[in-house]
Amino acid sequence: MPTPDLELIDVRKSFGGVQAVDNVSLSVQRGEFVSLLGPSGCGKTTLMRMVAGLLKPTSGDILIRGERVNDHAPYQRDISLMFQNYALFPHKTSFENVAFGLKYRGVGLAERQRRVREALKLMRLPDIQDRYPHQLSGGQQQRVALARSLVVNPAVLLLDEPLSNLDKQLRVGMQVELKQIQEASGVTFIFVTHDQGEALAMSDRIVVMNAGKVLQLGSPREVYNEPLSRFVADFLGQSNFFEGHIERTEGSQLEFKTDRGLSFVGIPHSETVSPNGRMTLQIRAERVKLSSSQPRPAANSFKATLERSIYEGTYLIHQLRLEDGCVLTSTEPAGRHLPSKAGSQVWVAIDPEDCRLLVD
Amino acid sequence: MTRPISLPFRSWPVPALLSASRRHPALGAAFLVGPAIAWIMLFAVIPLLLIAAYSFMRSGGSGAIVPIFTIENYSRILTSSLYRRILFESLAIGVESTAITLLLGYPVGYYLGRMKSSVAPFLLLLIVLPFWTSYLVRIFSWLLILMDNGVINWVLSSINATSSPLHLLYSHLGVVIGIVYSALPFAILPIYAVVKGIEQDLVDAAHVLGADEGAAFREVIFPLSLPGLAAAAILTFIYAVGSFLAPAILGGTGAVMISNVIINTFLVLFNWPFACALTVALLLIMLIVLAAAGRLVSLENIYGLRSRV
């Protein structure tokens, strides 16, 4: 296996007794797109700043292309960082902004000019090189910032929520573009975000963090479909959770009984079964099927009252109340839905394959 | 049925004025800006106009002003080498003191502005602390420091660095020292404010792109602090050229500045028209210098900062 571009070994950071980053280990291969995903305050930005050298880890090692860089200043590391607010130098033109990193990496003037022009062209920004940042639109500023951090061809490019200042239309377009640019350049990207959609859309692997710890590390499909904890299941997408216990096991299948007495049968046996039997059942909102009559077979189907439907354009979100009083959320693509009259009686069906048991 | 409650302040003029200003924005502006304008008109603009008017009149001796139009006061300034020399001396002291003040003040403002510790506000307080004591007392204390048997000469002679005392008092240098001392807070504060306003992200961006501390200062912090430096320069220069107490106490006859001459002309010679003409001449020279400086360092245009600052 080749030397990873970035390796974190038991990295910790504490701020006056508070563990901001708690024992994080991670290995990122060349050309990978890895997202650090988590809510604000989860430690993702602190972790990124330690990689950049803007913060010193309390303990642990940071290796860039096999070299331990703990004691290296940011300007001694082969990294680059794209800031959330872009941090373009307001007194320098776009050209000077993009050329800055090349200048301090000892690239000669002619070569510098060539590479800056190339980078601006790649970002589809050829005509703005003499403009100052405040003369550029938000989207253009962002491209200049990306060009500036990418043009130095770093071992690791860190991106700190770079899309969060864009409006939604532009953001989705930039996701695709960013991914294309990353693939074309072959540069290793560490992308910090709290936006699960961004992380799922672009990443090769996602590091889900909370309270300074890595909760799960895997491909977008893995972390979405096979969450290892309730936090990860809850953070990505929209889910229903039922607390309860395993009632009985029959071969490779098991029956789960919620605390309110609802019974789910035929759930595939998972390896992570809690010893005392207390578990949480996760059902994704988009996997809850609604029908107006009782489905066949009748197993795992429940009568429910449709309390309200929220129209979101692409999706309809239904809030349902089961007969035992539990609230259930179901989403479906809008356009082919049941008459969404509040108060109407519907049937809810859940495929046992869509049930996931979580330990906590 | 409930009766509408009549609130006593309904009859006060302020809410009425406020609501009127909502309907007529110009009225609201007049209401807000008016008092300040009136104050400036009464105590700055009208006196200045009076001074300008007097400067074209004749002196009748013993303080009398003869309302006959004349330009002889101005021709006297232009033809007399004495007044030209004093004006030049004042501007020279102004330029020197400004340069020294900025050289001393920039590092302090920079250091305080970049300081992350909570000690910074305390240190700032120490810088403005001298303002709490009388300016006169502070200038007199410099007398004790600079005079021939003062603190500096005592130290120099006790370490055998000098055989005879340095004549610091009643000299050009003494006046510059006094002005630099008293102008320093005016220079430090704007530099501090601008340096403090520089986003840390910009400095971090320079570092991650490969710039070490020196390069980040040269490329990012210093250029972005120039507006503060310009403000400090203008404040210090105006303050220095118009100095009166420092030259009066520390300069003696060794370094006479224009303000001292103006006050003398008013209060000792009682030649009000000529004093007024000197005042107007000083004002014009200052305006010309500041306009030239403003054109030279129009920072907003150079750095395209107009929308940010």
XYZ file of C-alpha atoms in Angstrom, chain B residues 10-200:
191
model
C -48.466 61.121 23.758
C -48.376 64.865 24.233
C -44.595 64.970 24.275
C -43.024 66.304 21.123
C -40.488 63.497 20.678
C -42.893 60.737 19.547
C -44.673 63.257 17.360
C -41.385 64.276 15.793
C -40.404 60.668 15.315
C -43.642 59.823 13.593
C -43.368 62.952 11.486
C -39.867 61.931 10.529
C -41.210 58.579 9.384
C -43.487 60.377 6.966
C -40.861 62.905 5.933
C -37.367 61.358 6.013
C -35.699 64.739 5.427
C -37.349 66.080 8.549
C -36.054 63.103 10.520
C -32.528 63.719 9.309
C -32.780 67.387 10.295
C -34.061 66.352 13.713
C -31.116 64.000 14.265
C -28.308 66.043 12.733
C -29.609 69.501 13.566
C -28.215 69.959 17.084
C -24.699 68.968 16.048
C -24.840 71.246 12.982
C -26.092 74.136 15.103
C -23.283 73.587 17.590
C -20.607 73.528 14.905
C -22.072 76.588 13.178
C -22.188 78.563 16.395
C -18.803 77.674 17.819
C -16.648 76.780 14.821
C -17.911 78.107 11.527
C -19.038 81.577 12.643
C -15.857 82.279 14.649
C -13.800 81.103 11.671
C -15.690 83.447 9.369
C -15.116 86.261 11.844
C -11.400 85.472 11.900
C -11.337 85.449 8.112
C -13.158 88.797 8.045
C -10.861 90.409 10.643
C -7.823 89.248 8.695
C -8.739 91.693 5.931
C -9.043 94.642 8.314
C -6.584 97.162 9.696
C -5.222 97.282 13.198
C -5.735 100.546 14.988
C -3.216 99.752 17.722
C -3.961 98.616 21.320
C -6.356 95.959 20.076
C -8.571 98.214 18.017
C -9.840 96.804 14.728
C -10.462 99.311 11.976
C -13.072 97.998 9.528
C -11.266 99.091 6.389
C -10.519 96.436 3.780
C -6.839 95.698 3.308
C -4.596 92.826 2.222
C -1.544 94.230 3.966
C -1.669 91.539 6.687
C -1.222 88.843 4.062
C 1.422 90.693 2.094
C 3.341 91.094 5.347
C 3.301 87.308 5.899
C 4.438 86.672 2.356
C 7.229 89.238 2.349
C 8.575 88.778 5.863
C 11.256 86.114 6.047
C 10.602 85.778 9.785
C 7.048 84.505 9.391
C 7.957 82.320 6.447
C 10.737 80.807 8.549
C 8.439 80.181 11.499
C 5.786 78.582 9.296
C 8.446 76.397 7.701
C 9.871 75.493 11.119
C 6.369 74.533 12.310
C 5.796 72.300 9.295
C 9.253 70.764 9.697
C 8.601 69.994 13.356
C 5.222 68.597 12.280
C 6.773 66.274 9.697
C 9.580 65.142 11.989
C 7.301 64.512 14.965
C 4.815 62.664 12.767
C 7.511 60.418 11.330
C 8.965 59.613 14.766
C 5.519 59.136 16.316
C 4.510 56.666 13.592
C 7.789 54.775 13.900
C 7.296 54.441 17.645
C 3.518 54.042 17.577
C 3.122 51.462 14.817
C 4.844 48.588 16.654
C 2.791 49.306 19.778
C -0.523 49.515 17.888
C 0.398 46.424 15.902
C 1.385 44.457 18.977
C -1.758 45.398 20.887
C -3.971 44.756 17.863
C -2.537 41.289 17.264
C -2.544 40.380 20.952
C -5.011 37.647 21.786
C -4.553 37.942 25.524
C -7.075 39.703 27.724
C -4.256 41.966 28.925
C -4.701 44.112 25.783
C -7.522 46.314 27.147
C -5.462 46.952 30.266
C -2.441 47.973 28.199
C -4.666 50.245 26.109
C -5.850 51.844 29.317
C -2.217 52.512 30.254
C -1.770 54.276 26.915
C -4.687 56.655 27.487
C -3.923 57.005 31.186
C -1.769 60.159 30.722
C -4.906 61.923 29.439
C -6.228 61.762 32.982
C -3.554 64.160 34.169
C -3.128 67.754 33.082
C -1.301 68.220 29.818
C 0.509 71.182 31.373
C 1.821 69.029 34.206
C 3.024 66.395 31.772
C 4.879 68.927 29.637
C 6.436 70.494 32.741
C 7.645 67.086 33.836
C 9.520 66.869 30.520
C 11.237 70.077 31.570
C 12.677 68.175 34.515
C 13.757 65.342 32.274
C 15.344 67.418 29.506
C 16.997 70.314 31.336
C 20.773 70.643 31.654
C 20.811 69.171 35.161
C 17.728 67.013 34.463
C 17.208 63.276 34.462
C 18.732 62.498 31.072
C 21.882 64.529 31.617
C 22.230 63.176 35.139
C 22.138 59.594 33.838
C 24.512 60.365 30.965
C 27.047 62.075 33.177
C 26.878 59.478 35.939
C 27.815 56.756 33.444
C 30.463 59.124 32.037
C 28.885 59.105 28.593
C 29.100 62.884 28.292
C 31.571 65.407 29.673
C 29.238 68.399 29.431
C 25.431 68.345 29.543
C 23.438 68.001 26.308
C 21.291 71.057 25.643
C 18.034 69.272 25.035
C 15.794 71.919 26.502
C 14.884 75.035 24.496
C 15.803 73.301 21.257
C 14.131 71.911 18.175
C 14.805 68.402 19.476
C 13.210 69.177 22.850
C 10.009 70.351 21.167
C 9.908 67.279 18.935
C 10.344 65.032 21.979
C 7.475 66.773 23.764
C 5.169 66.556 20.766
C 6.003 62.909 20.038
C 5.321 62.059 23.658
C 1.919 63.684 23.708
C 0.896 62.598 20.183
C 1.735 58.898 20.630
C -1.710 57.823 21.926
C -3.359 59.527 18.948
C -1.201 57.422 16.645
C -1.413 54.154 18.560
C -5.204 54.058 18.845
C -6.115 54.175 15.113
C -3.324 51.743 14.246
C -4.501 49.418 16.999
C -8.112 49.638 15.797
C -7.253 48.838 12.175
C -4.819 46.027 13.009
C -7.357 44.494 15.372
C -9.932 44.579 12.573
C -7.774 42.509 10.224
C -9.391 39.081 10.012
C -7.242 36.303 11.411
